[in-house]
XYZ file of C-alpha atoms in Angstrom:
777
model
C -1.995 36.033 2.571
C -4.993 37.058 0.489
C -4.980 35.592 -3.015
C -6.743 36.610 -6.175
C -6.074 40.375 -6.166
C -3.960 40.534 -9.287
C -5.193 43.961 -10.401
C -4.778 45.510 -6.962
C -1.307 43.972 -6.587
C -0.243 45.450 -9.920
C -1.573 48.922 -9.001
C 0.213 48.944 -5.635
C 3.421 47.577 -7.149
C 3.378 50.207 -9.900
C 2.827 52.992 -7.350
C 5.683 51.772 -5.158
C 8.138 51.945 -8.060
C 6.775 55.087 -9.745
C 8.230 58.592 -9.411
C 5.057 60.725 -9.257
C 4.683 62.682 -5.967
C 1.359 61.154 -4.955
C -0.160 59.301 -2.009
C -1.970 55.994 -2.494
C -4.945 55.403 -0.199
C -6.127 51.780 -0.102
C -9.740 51.755 1.090
C -11.902 48.812 2.161
C -13.948 47.370 4.992
C -12.181 46.000 8.038
C -11.065 42.459 7.256
C -11.125 42.864 3.483
C -7.391 42.201 3.308
C -5.864 45.669 2.951
C -2.757 44.956 5.023
C -2.068 41.538 3.495
C -2.526 42.862 -0.048
C -0.198 45.841 0.416
C 2.487 43.715 2.088
C 2.298 41.102 -0.663
C 2.577 43.763 -3.385
C 5.576 45.402 -1.704
C 7.390 42.094 -1.386
C 6.704 41.308 -5.042
C 8.465 44.501 -6.184
C 11.470 43.891 -3.934
C 10.663 46.347 -1.151
C 11.075 43.775 1.600
C 14.107 45.356 3.273
C 13.428 48.982 2.320
C 9.758 49.354 3.254
C 8.454 50.360 6.684
C 5.005 49.682 8.071
C 3.608 52.235 10.551
C 1.105 50.549 12.890
C -1.672 52.261 14.881
C -0.715 55.796 13.761
C -3.879 57.287 15.289
C -3.268 55.852 18.752
C -1.140 57.405 21.505
C 1.635 54.860 20.847
C 2.258 54.392 17.125
C 5.203 52.241 16.059
C 7.178 51.251 12.975
C 7.895 47.675 11.858
C 9.665 45.945 9.037
C 7.489 43.932 6.686
C 8.226 40.675 8.519
C 7.287 42.283 11.845
C 10.621 41.225 13.341
C 11.859 44.720 14.376
C 10.009 47.647 15.970
C 10.574 51.254 17.159
C 8.288 53.524 19.135
C 6.919 56.601 17.292
C 4.870 58.107 20.152
C 6.464 61.515 19.623
C 4.833 61.757 16.205
C 1.287 60.479 16.919
C -1.571 61.835 14.823
C -3.700 64.498 16.536
C -7.340 64.131 15.637
C -8.806 67.554 16.281
C -10.697 68.742 13.193
C -11.125 72.290 14.604
C -7.445 73.187 15.040
C -4.320 72.828 13.027
C -1.254 71.309 14.614
C 2.500 71.246 14.323
C 3.736 68.007 12.861
C 7.466 67.432 12.471
C 7.246 65.373 9.300
C 10.988 65.749 8.676
C 11.818 64.419 12.141
C 9.397 61.559 11.619
C 11.100 60.583 8.335
C 14.590 60.928 9.857
C 13.613 58.565 12.677
C 12.164 56.020 10.280
C 15.118 56.298 7.866
C 17.665 55.862 10.629
C 15.813 52.833 11.941
C 15.457 51.301 8.461
C 19.187 51.711 7.781
C 21.152 52.845 4.742
C 21.909 49.348 3.471
C 18.320 48.537 2.536
C 17.665 47.886 -1.141
C 14.552 48.350 -3.238
C 11.920 51.118 -3.355
C 11.557 53.059 -0.085
C 7.886 52.811 0.879
C 6.190 54.060 4.033
C 3.046 52.020 4.615
C 0.763 53.794 7.111
C -1.597 51.078 8.296
C -4.748 51.196 10.463
C -5.706 54.814 9.744
C -9.395 53.940 10.150
C -11.634 56.789 9.024
C -9.698 59.390 7.041
C -10.899 62.554 8.797
C -9.857 66.057 7.685
C -7.207 66.201 10.445
C -5.788 62.806 9.477
C -5.842 63.796 5.803
C -3.767 66.934 6.546
C -1.321 64.885 8.640
C -0.977 62.355 5.819
C -0.457 65.102 3.218
C 2.340 66.744 5.215
C 4.012 63.382 5.684
C 3.760 62.675 1.949
C 5.215 66.072 0.996
C 8.249 65.490 3.183
C 8.555 61.844 2.168
C 8.729 62.638 -1.522
C 11.627 65.018 -0.915
C 13.528 62.200 0.832
C 12.730 59.614 -1.876
C 9.989 57.825 0.086
C 6.581 56.783 -1.235
C 3.531 56.790 1.079
C 0.685 54.245 1.081
C -2.151 54.454 3.628
C -4.824 51.894 4.488
C -8.162 53.375 5.531
C -11.597 52.046 6.390
C -13.495 54.980 4.908
C -12.951 58.594 3.813
C -14.785 61.390 5.632
C -13.292 64.318 3.723
C -14.294 65.134 0.154
C -12.856 66.015 -2.195
C -9.341 64.763 -1.521
C -6.267 66.515 -2.827
C -5.300 65.907 -6.444
C -2.113 64.309 -5.105
C -4.082 61.448 -3.521
C -5.052 58.323 -5.427
C -7.691 55.975 -3.989
C -7.653 52.225 -4.627
C -10.924 50.572 -3.623
C -10.265 47.046 -2.363
C -13.293 45.031 -3.365
C -14.537 41.623 -2.256
C -12.783 38.388 -3.107
C -14.222 36.263 -5.881
C -15.289 32.700 -5.206
C -12.023 31.008 -6.244
C -9.891 33.445 -4.255
C -12.025 33.048 -1.150
C -11.866 29.278 -1.521
C -8.068 29.383 -1.528
C -8.099 31.475 1.637
C -10.450 29.037 3.358
C -8.473 25.984 2.225
C -5.287 27.557 3.546
C -6.698 28.537 6.928
C -9.075 25.667 7.702
C -8.224 22.043 8.387
C -11.369 20.646 6.714
C -12.227 20.823 2.989
C -15.057 23.236 2.226
C -17.861 22.353 -0.190
C -18.240 24.647 -3.198
C -21.803 25.693 -2.345
C -20.750 26.383 1.259
C -18.006 28.641 -0.087
C -20.671 30.478 -2.080
C -22.818 30.858 1.059
C -19.836 32.177 3.006
C -18.984 34.583 0.207
C -22.529 35.974 0.097
C -22.837 36.389 3.853
C -19.387 37.938 4.183
C -19.719 40.089 1.035
C -16.390 38.585 -0.075
C -14.577 39.784 3.066
C -12.012 37.096 3.976
C -11.896 37.900 7.695
C -15.666 37.789 7.994
C -15.794 34.566 5.956
C -13.234 32.956 8.261
C -15.213 34.093 11.304
C -18.369 32.546 9.869
C -16.532 29.351 8.895
C -15.045 29.085 12.370
C -18.525 28.673 13.830
C -19.410 25.777 11.514
C -18.987 22.088 12.236
C -16.856 19.894 9.980
C -20.026 18.359 8.548
C -21.416 21.793 7.726
C -18.164 22.880 6.059
C -18.094 19.723 3.923
C -21.752 20.040 2.993
C -22.663 16.795 4.783
C -24.992 18.888 6.952
C -26.903 21.916 5.698
C -26.036 25.505 6.586
C -28.173 28.436 5.424
C -26.509 31.315 7.268
C -25.573 32.693 10.692
C -28.000 33.320 13.517
C -25.880 36.069 15.058
C -23.202 38.535 14.020
C -19.637 37.960 15.193
C -17.111 40.439 16.546
C -15.264 40.858 13.243
C -18.501 41.774 11.478
C -19.407 44.246 14.213
C -16.057 46.000 13.715
C -16.394 45.968 9.932
C -19.897 47.479 9.892
C -19.675 49.715 12.984
C -19.269 52.956 11.065
C -21.751 51.955 8.383
C -24.381 50.986 10.961
C -23.903 54.255 12.822
C -24.555 56.212 9.635
C -27.929 54.630 8.858
C -31.111 56.638 9.374
C -34.009 54.908 11.230
C -36.041 54.328 8.065
C -33.166 52.604 6.288
C -32.405 50.504 9.349
C -36.028 49.395 9.530
C -36.037 48.467 5.832
C -32.836 46.455 6.194
C -34.159 44.664 9.256
C -37.213 43.557 7.282
C -35.276 42.304 4.251
C -35.181 38.490 3.702
C -31.764 37.064 4.468
C -31.569 33.662 2.822
C -28.182 32.194 2.117
C -28.851 31.970 -1.614
C -26.493 33.390 -4.159
C -27.185 37.040 -5.043
C -27.909 35.957 -8.646
C -30.955 33.956 -7.553
C -33.025 36.279 -5.402
C -36.070 36.295 -7.719
C -36.545 40.050 -7.702
C -36.918 40.356 -3.939
C -35.317 43.170 -1.944
C -31.602 42.478 -1.680
C -28.899 43.776 0.613
C -25.359 44.522 -0.464
C -24.026 43.550 2.971
C -26.294 40.876 4.477
C -24.493 40.948 7.819
C -25.289 44.659 8.039
C -28.964 43.776 7.644
C -28.612 41.157 10.353
C -27.069 43.794 12.611
C -30.072 46.011 11.924
C -32.369 43.158 12.823
C -30.510 42.578 16.095
C -30.587 46.300 16.847
C -34.349 46.377 16.387
C -34.658 43.388 18.737
C -38.092 42.071 19.574
C -39.719 45.270 18.274
C -38.475 44.646 14.773
C -40.868 43.665 11.984
C -41.759 40.000 11.618
C -40.520 38.062 8.600
C -43.615 37.623 6.483
C -41.834 35.990 3.600
C -42.546 32.459 4.843
C -46.100 31.796 6.019
C -46.800 28.920 8.365
C -46.904 25.511 6.698
C -48.224 22.141 7.741
C -45.701 20.175 9.816
C -45.894 17.114 7.544
C -45.238 19.283 4.483
C -42.346 20.954 6.268
C -40.897 17.559 7.176
C -41.211 16.392 3.588
C -39.444 19.504 2.298
C -36.679 19.079 4.853
C -36.105 15.418 3.983
C -36.182 16.134 0.257
C -33.742 19.021 0.760
C -31.364 16.744 2.658
C -31.322 14.220 -0.175
C -31.180 16.809 -2.975
C -28.312 18.591 -1.205
C -26.526 15.329 -0.287
C -26.477 16.377 3.371
C -26.096 12.704 4.207
C -24.944 13.180 7.809
C -28.454 14.382 8.606
C -30.014 11.082 7.506
C -30.621 8.147 9.835
C -28.726 4.906 9.333
C -31.407 3.745 6.891
C -32.935 6.236 4.496
C -36.073 4.107 4.412
C -36.860 5.398 7.902
C -37.242 8.869 6.344
C -39.466 7.523 3.578
C -41.552 5.450 5.996
C -42.151 8.514 8.164
C -43.289 10.525 5.136
C -44.514 8.064 2.481
C -44.330 10.387 -0.505
C -43.472 9.090 -4.001
C -41.034 11.912 -4.754
C -39.199 11.405 -1.487
C -38.981 7.652 -2.099
C -37.516 8.297 -5.552
C -34.924 10.666 -4.104
C -33.929 8.124 -1.443
C -33.593 5.291 -3.958
C -31.685 7.425 -6.438
C -29.189 8.688 -3.884
C -28.692 5.222 -2.386
C -28.010 3.659 -5.783
C -25.720 6.531 -6.812
C -23.617 6.470 -3.653
C -23.708 2.697 -3.225
C -24.890 2.842 0.377
C -26.857 -0.172 1.560
C -29.874 1.776 2.812
C -32.376 -0.978 2.077
C -32.919 -3.622 4.731
C -34.343 -6.407 2.554
C -33.859 -6.504 -1.203
C -36.220 -9.479 -1.483
C -39.049 -7.621 0.253
C -41.054 -4.633 -0.972
C -39.049 -2.078 -2.915
C -40.258 0.806 -0.753
C -42.124 1.097 2.574
C -45.871 0.615 2.701
C -48.002 3.549 1.652
C -45.687 4.955 -1.015
C -47.350 3.412 -4.047
C -45.896 2.169 -7.345
C -45.719 5.597 -9.000
C -42.557 6.496 -7.096
C -40.424 5.041 -9.914
C -41.721 7.763 -12.256
C -39.971 10.399 -10.159
C -36.713 8.446 -10.187
C -36.288 9.128 -13.913
C -38.318 12.275 -14.734
C -39.021 15.689 -13.234
C -42.514 15.766 -14.738
C -43.756 12.196 -15.270
C -47.084 13.482 -16.627
C -45.318 14.293 -19.908
C -44.122 10.678 -20.313
C -46.100 7.882 -21.962
C -47.440 4.889 -20.080
C -45.169 2.399 -21.873
C -41.996 4.274 -20.880
C -43.232 4.699 -17.302
C -43.875 0.979 -17.044
C -40.370 0.312 -18.375
C -39.001 2.735 -15.775
C -40.656 0.721 -13.024
C -39.089 -2.494 -14.294
C -35.631 -0.905 -14.582
C -35.848 0.391 -11.014
C -36.846 -3.046 -9.722
C -34.001 -4.705 -11.645
C -31.360 -2.290 -10.351
C -32.556 -2.647 -6.769
C -32.371 -6.442 -7.010
C -28.904 -6.186 -8.551
C -27.786 -4.026 -5.646
C -28.100 -6.872 -3.173
C -27.435 -9.946 -5.309
C -24.933 -8.717 -7.903
C -26.756 -10.806 -10.511
C -28.833 -9.888 -13.561
C -31.199 -12.716 -14.569
C -32.615 -11.078 -17.706
C -30.103 -8.707 -19.365
C -32.051 -8.663 -22.631
C -35.163 -7.369 -20.883
C -33.174 -4.646 -19.132
C -31.596 -3.614 -22.429
C -35.027 -3.304 -24.042
C -36.447 -1.270 -21.148
C -33.492 1.103 -21.235
C -34.168 1.735 -24.918
C -37.739 2.708 -24.042
C -36.479 5.282 -21.533
C -33.967 6.778 -23.956
C -35.912 9.452 -25.891
C -38.236 10.597 -23.089
C -38.141 14.295 -22.046
C -37.374 15.987 -18.718
C -34.965 13.424 -17.283
C -33.420 13.777 -13.837
C -29.611 13.546 -13.733
C -29.591 11.075 -10.856
C -31.672 8.768 -13.019
C -29.386 9.426 -15.991
C -26.391 8.321 -13.911
C -28.160 5.065 -12.980
C -28.989 4.415 -16.631
C -25.416 5.156 -17.729
C -24.132 2.552 -15.277
C -26.729 0.031 -16.468
C -25.748 0.572 -20.114
C -22.061 0.160 -19.317
C -22.541 -3.103 -17.446
C -24.414 -4.382 -20.532
C -21.424 -3.394 -22.677
C -23.315 -0.582 -24.438
C -20.721 2.172 -24.110
C -22.047 3.822 -27.279
C -25.469 4.185 -25.670
C -23.921 5.496 -22.463
C -21.922 8.121 -24.342
C -25.010 9.163 -26.276
C -27.019 9.520 -23.064
C -24.334 11.797 -21.609
C -24.238 13.891 -24.778
C -28.024 14.299 -24.781
C -27.896 15.772 -21.264
C -24.778 17.906 -21.493
C -26.571 21.220 -21.042
C -26.219 23.777 -18.258
C -26.725 22.705 -14.638
C -27.690 26.075 -13.112
C -31.109 24.789 -12.036
C -29.921 21.342 -10.988
C -29.688 20.132 -7.401
C -26.386 19.187 -5.788
C -27.305 15.519 -6.157
C -27.862 15.973 -9.898
C -24.593 17.848 -10.464
C -22.630 15.171 -8.607
C -24.537 12.459 -10.511
C -23.518 14.010 -13.837
C -19.840 13.932 -12.849
C -20.065 10.347 -11.622
C -21.734 9.258 -14.862
C -19.041 10.981 -16.924
C -16.322 9.439 -14.730
C -17.759 5.940 -15.239
C -17.799 6.317 -19.018
C -14.252 7.704 -18.971
C -13.120 4.801 -16.777
C -14.754 2.301 -19.144
C -12.905 3.996 -22.034
C -9.580 4.123 -20.194
C -9.458 7.955 -20.111
C -7.874 8.124 -16.669
C -7.128 11.863 -16.714
C -10.803 12.597 -17.433
C -11.826 10.267 -14.594
C -9.769 12.282 -12.132
C -11.105 15.594 -13.463
C -14.755 14.551 -13.108
C -14.229 13.116 -9.623
C -12.359 16.257 -8.540
C -15.254 18.435 -9.739
C -17.751 16.337 -7.804
C -15.566 16.371 -4.678
C -15.219 20.148 -4.894
C -18.974 20.392 -4.483
C -19.197 17.575 -1.914
C -15.814 16.563 -0.403
C -17.431 13.402 0.995
C -17.631 12.037 -2.585
C -13.981 11.041 -2.160
C -15.088 8.623 0.573
C -17.804 6.921 -1.485
C -16.745 3.459 -2.610
C -17.577 4.020 -6.312
C -15.397 7.147 -6.431
C -12.566 5.541 -4.446
C -12.392 2.632 -6.838
C -12.407 4.753 -9.988
C -9.781 7.085 -8.537
C -7.503 4.182 -7.568
C -7.668 2.769 -11.100
C -7.087 6.195 -12.669
C -4.135 7.008 -10.396
C -2.528 3.682 -11.281
C -2.810 4.408 -15.021
C -1.645 8.036 -14.878
C 1.008 7.919 -12.141
C 1.668 4.249 -11.415
C 0.267 4.726 -7.899
C -0.210 1.474 -5.982
C -3.558 1.421 -4.118
C -2.732 2.215 -0.509
C -5.394 0.061 1.086
C -8.368 -2.116 0.228
C -10.228 -1.248 3.429
C -13.312 0.802 2.483
C -14.448 3.736 4.570
C -17.636 3.124 6.579
C -17.202 -0.639 6.328
C -20.522 -2.479 6.306
C -22.416 0.416 4.758
C -21.983 -0.563 1.134
C -24.066 -2.781 -1.124
C -22.852 -6.068 -2.611
C -22.849 -4.549 -6.091
C -20.649 -1.628 -5.043
C -18.223 -3.888 -3.180
C -17.841 -5.938 -6.343
C -17.236 -2.897 -8.535
C -14.777 -1.492 -5.988
C -12.829 -4.764 -6.032
C -12.847 -4.730 -9.859
C -11.391 -1.211 -9.923
C -8.717 -2.104 -7.364
C -7.898 -5.275 -9.275
C -7.440 -3.268 -12.467
C -5.143 -0.878 -10.569
C -3.017 -3.752 -9.232
C -2.767 -5.248 -12.716
C -1.524 -1.947 -14.155
C 1.317 -1.620 -11.625
C 2.410 -5.242 -12.028
C 0.927 -6.793 -8.886
C -0.741 -9.702 -10.641
C -1.325 -11.908 -7.600
C -3.180 -9.148 -5.777
C -5.162 -8.469 -8.944
C -6.249 -12.128 -9.143
C -7.653 -12.083 -5.604
C -9.478 -8.773 -6.074
C -10.922 -9.574 -9.499
C -12.125 -12.974 -8.332
C -13.907 -11.324 -5.401
C -15.283 -8.686 -7.771
C -17.013 -11.173 -10.056
C -18.303 -13.193 -7.117
C -19.989 -10.121 -5.603
C -21.138 -8.547 -8.861
C -21.107 -10.525 -12.088
C -22.282 -7.353 -13.901
C -19.907 -4.500 -12.923
C -20.061 -1.137 -14.651
C -16.777 -1.944 -16.434
C -18.636 -4.712 -18.246
C -18.234 -8.463 -17.934
C -15.880 -8.710 -20.902
C -13.275 -6.308 -19.592
C -13.297 -7.542 -15.999
C -13.069 -11.188 -17.090
C -10.216 -10.330 -19.415
C -8.422 -8.587 -16.542
C -8.854 -11.684 -14.395
C -7.483 -14.068 -17.042
C -4.554 -11.775 -17.746
C -3.751 -11.521 -14.047
C -3.961 -15.314 -13.604
C -1.689 -16.027 -16.559
C 0.810 -13.369 -15.426
C 1.018 -14.740 -11.875
C 0.905 -18.543 -12.306
C 2.622 -21.240 -14.283
C 1.404 -21.695 -17.864
C -1.844 -23.599 -18.156
C -2.735 -23.304 -14.456
C -5.942 -21.287 -14.139
C -7.395 -21.864 -10.680
C -10.764 -23.628 -10.457
C -12.281 -20.709 -8.567
C -11.346 -18.237 -11.304
C -12.222 -20.741 -14.042
C -15.738 -21.075 -12.657
C -16.224 -17.293 -12.993
C -15.257 -17.422 -16.667
C -17.676 -20.125 -17.700
C -20.915 -18.108 -18.248
C -20.980 -17.054 -21.923
C -20.891 -13.448 -23.042
C -23.673 -12.488 -25.439
C -22.732 -10.793 -28.723
C -24.731 -7.721 -27.626
C -22.199 -7.145 -24.851
C -19.267 -6.758 -27.241
C -20.499 -4.631 -30.113
C -18.351 -1.571 -29.278
C -14.856 -1.667 -30.863
C -13.007 -1.512 -27.543
C -15.152 -4.231 -25.986
C -14.712 -6.374 -29.088
C -10.954 -5.888 -28.778
C -11.062 -6.938 -25.141
C -13.087 -10.021 -26.093
C -10.518 -10.904 -28.775
C -7.755 -10.534 -26.180
C -9.673 -12.802 -23.822
C -9.937 -15.458 -26.542
C -6.227 -15.201 -27.330
C -5.299 -15.569 -23.656
C -7.448 -18.694 -23.375
C -6.255 -20.273 -26.642
C -6.237 -24.053 -26.232
C -3.711 -24.971 -28.889
C -0.745 -23.568 -27.006
C 0.208 -21.270 -29.875
C -1.223 -17.887 -28.954
C 0.829 -15.857 -31.393
C -1.650 -16.254 -34.219
C -4.575 -15.557 -31.913
C -2.938 -12.405 -30.552
C -1.940 -11.203 -34.000
C -5.537 -11.612 -35.094
C -6.747 -9.775 -31.989
C -4.369 -6.882 -32.691
C -5.517 -6.357 -36.267
C -8.925 -7.989 -36.694
C -11.433 -5.440 -35.236
C -13.384 -3.743 -38.007
C -13.249 -0.389 -36.203
C -9.934 0.784 -34.737
C -9.515 0.213 -31.012
C -8.588 3.091 -28.712
C -4.996 3.649 -27.514
C -6.149 2.310 -24.131
C -7.216 -1.050 -25.605
C -4.132 -1.311 -27.790
C -1.925 -0.838 -24.740
C -3.930 -3.563 -22.985
C -3.426 -5.859 -25.993
C 0.299 -5.196 -26.278
C 0.943 -5.665 -22.564
C -1.113 -8.859 -22.432
C 0.649 -10.235 -25.509
C 4.064 -9.292 -24.138
C 3.429 -10.847 -20.735
C 2.039 -13.991 -22.311
C 5.012 -14.407 -24.626
C 7.661 -13.761 -21.962
C 5.997 -16.128 -19.491
C 6.033 -18.899 -22.116
C 9.581 -18.433 -23.282
C 9.114 -16.010 -26.185
C 11.280 -13.278 -24.673
C 12.166 -11.601 -27.975
C 8.527 -11.480 -29.100
C 7.365 -10.315 -25.674
C 9.998 -7.587 -25.415
C 8.992 -6.212 -28.827
C 5.354 -5.962 -27.735
C 6.237 -4.402 -24.380
C 8.564 -1.868 -26.018
C 5.756 -0.769 -28.331
C 3.486 -0.490 -25.294
C 6.086 1.698 -23.538
C 6.109 4.149 -26.425
C 2.331 4.291 -26.648
C 1.704 4.865 -22.938
C 4.133 7.789 -22.939
C 2.308 9.365 -25.872
C -1.167 8.704 -24.461
C -0.568 9.922 -20.877
C -0.769 6.437 -19.329
C 2.740 6.278 -17.874
C 1.546 4.215 -14.927
C 1.792 1.144 -17.150
C 5.584 1.592 -17.240
C 5.765 0.563 -13.599
C 3.814 -2.613 -14.257
C 5.935 -3.537 -17.279
C 9.181 -2.970 -15.374
C 7.927 -4.953 -12.393
C 6.912 -7.864 -14.585
C 10.245 -8.007 -16.428
C 12.206 -7.763 -13.166
C 10.257 -10.677 -11.728
C 10.742 -12.669 -14.934
C 14.506 -12.144 -14.723
C 14.554 -13.033 -11.023
C 12.870 -16.394 -11.633
C 15.458 -17.701 -14.052
C 17.390 -15.151 -16.020
C 16.809 -14.952 -19.766
C 13.737 -16.961 -20.741
C 14.050 -19.542 -23.519
C 12.652 -18.528 -26.891
C 10.080 -21.335 -27.052
C 7.647 -19.329 -29.202
C 10.257 -18.719 -31.915
C 10.341 -22.419 -32.782
C 8.386 -23.422 -35.851
C 5.793 -26.172 -36.017
C 8.184 -28.958 -37.190
C 10.820 -27.955 -34.612
C 8.198 -28.018 -31.843
C 7.134 -31.558 -32.819
C 10.748 -32.778 -32.796
C 11.404 -31.073 -29.437
C 8.240 -32.650 -28.008
C 9.354 -36.136 -29.090
C 12.907 -35.582 -27.872
C 11.724 -34.448 -24.431
C 9.623 -37.602 -24.162
C 12.668 -39.807 -24.833
C 12.449 -40.580 -28.567
C 15.717 -41.247 -30.393
C 16.737 -39.359 -33.520
C 15.758 -42.350 -35.622
C 12.323 -42.568 -33.978
C 11.814 -38.822 -34.456
C 12.746 -39.148 -38.153
C 10.216 -41.919 -38.647
C 7.464 -40.015 -36.806
C 8.022 -36.784 -38.755
C 8.783 -38.355 -42.184
C 12.248 -36.756 -42.592
C 15.767 -38.078 -42.633
C 17.749 -38.609 -39.449
C 20.281 -35.997 -40.605
C 17.429 -33.478 -40.920
C 16.380 -34.268 -37.339
C 19.923 -33.689 -36.098
C 20.201 -30.347 -37.911
C 16.810 -29.076 -36.756
C 17.393 -30.081 -33.141
C 20.776 -28.345 -33.272
C 19.024 -25.171 -34.526
C 16.465 -25.498 -31.724
C 19.213 -25.799 -29.110
C 20.834 -22.611 -30.435
C 17.506 -20.781 -30.392
C 16.820 -21.856 -26.817
C 20.348 -21.009 -25.641
C 21.250 -24.588 -24.570
C 23.877 -27.150 -25.589
C 22.339 -30.585 -25.892
C 19.386 -32.881 -25.227
C 20.098 -33.056 -21.490
C 19.763 -29.268 -21.249
C 16.574 -29.516 -23.309
C 14.985 -31.982 -20.876
C 16.041 -29.895 -17.880
C 14.667 -26.709 -19.448
C 11.379 -28.405 -20.330
C 10.997 -29.496 -16.709
C 11.693 -26.052 -15.195
C 10.178 -23.587 -17.700
C 7.996 -25.451 -20.197
C 5.931 -23.684 -22.857
C 2.148 -24.109 -22.908
C 2.243 -26.233 -26.067
C 4.628 -28.682 -24.404
C 2.612 -28.843 -21.172
C -0.610 -29.579 -23.065
C 1.043 -32.565 -24.783
């Protein structure tokens, strides 16, 4: 079914249900979708059981079918004579009686006779169609005919012509997605649309000759080398009507696969496949293409390699991109290779401790990583750009950042420079985020939010990845999915890149509560240490959202071991790890492996943004040493000078609730978790509901209702601590400077609060589910 013809569908539907005695002629090239469009329109107006489709009316054996093509009758006695010199006797009444009898009297809906496959509407066929329409109107039938072209002018006033034009890009994409098993890249769809002139059958014929890599944009495709059978049928009549001069001009026209809007004033062709047919018809005697003079082979190789990287045709690259750079040691090519490798996360560099690029490239390659025209940039900024490139390349293999302050200063020097490349902007956005500077990252995105019409595929994808990273840092999961979907529309292989897979897994967990299906990355062994660490951090965050704390601990520990500076920032990833540990282990038991990862301090510069400051406050509350986290959490909830985002408040409420429930404060924890439930529904983060429910179910399964340890006041806690350690009431009274009767009353209140009967129950409860403040004593 051909989509995207809303206007044409409305016109055909209106005609089928109208009362005017006219004929509707639907005209368009072969393969443009005339039959599918008419059938769809008739079914939409309820003519499914009352409409009849006449097939091959101009052949010796025409036939009639229902719209589902499940029944058929032979109409050979009423075939269409095609003799323009003589009139003929046509029993239109007999034709209609035969069709009506076959259709049956019980059919409901408008009675429409759809005469398909008329081809060229010659004078003889026009007279035949007019007689049929005159008789049909008298018997309450409407007539629609599908023709390739019209050879008789003017037509009768009783004939309306609907020109079926080409499909737009979105409509053609839906057709391709429905018919093909592989996703099609957006720019490939545009190429197919230009070459097919929006004809769906021709586009499908062209797509059928492409490899999966070419359809996905992983390998380049500029256009066909030969015309297929569907195109020959579509343009047969048009080709036959061309005079020699026009055919020669079409054969000489340039036929690049570029969009019609970007032909730079050169001669253009409405139907490029028609021009290719002219070129084939001229054969070897046709004019040579003088648009592209001969170029040096090295220059041609450089252009080809640069085009591969700019277009992200990554299947055309060798296993190591450095082999391309080494073969053509050009600074611009080296910058493209480095930028694409850092953006995608592929480990294309053999030795991070060796030279940054192959011999012969020179140090100026880093200029082209950040700017389109480095000549317009000052020497100080260019020097800073070289240092940033070296730092990011070292980070790629080691996951470490020895001098974050120096990187922060160099990034500030790059900030206001003109003419920046979007691949470089994406790398800088990631660097700012890992330093905790989300404000700087947002500002960098805003400064480069202009049109992308002149950008390469790599730059457009880089812009979406940068925006997705900032949205992921901010907890805007819906925006993460939108940016990744836009990038994957242009290059479907983006979905297989480890950075995109991790961000999508975390976003799906927040929005839908989707559990990550697998931790096995595609193309295992091809990814850098930094990207593996960030991927594990994203998966760990996803597991934490859906309540799988133990899995989150393992993933987040691996994440910080591989990359201590992930794009989510050290504060947030460390906080996730602590929260996962405390939600999955007994109180006070943080494993030594995880504890070691939390020891390096976090500089104040890394937590200046309100959300990062909130996460740091949450981290401090989770690691409170005094065993009374309520005050620390309350301060974390209300202390930030600037208001935290809904995302961070949900994180705070869930962490507080889990902490309280795990340590016996079920009433306090439930209140926090209930507030979190309300907020996630309002903020479109319903995935957290799954994690909250999972946590509470596990808490109930491990011992029913938890004791309300956190409700006890300071004096009651001291008395409970002494009682658990065997002190008598008299000894407790002496130690706390109160009367023995007061001790008895307060212990009795504590028993009621904890849901137990006596001191024996208290000792048993303290042994099985102790609070942190009791364990620390």
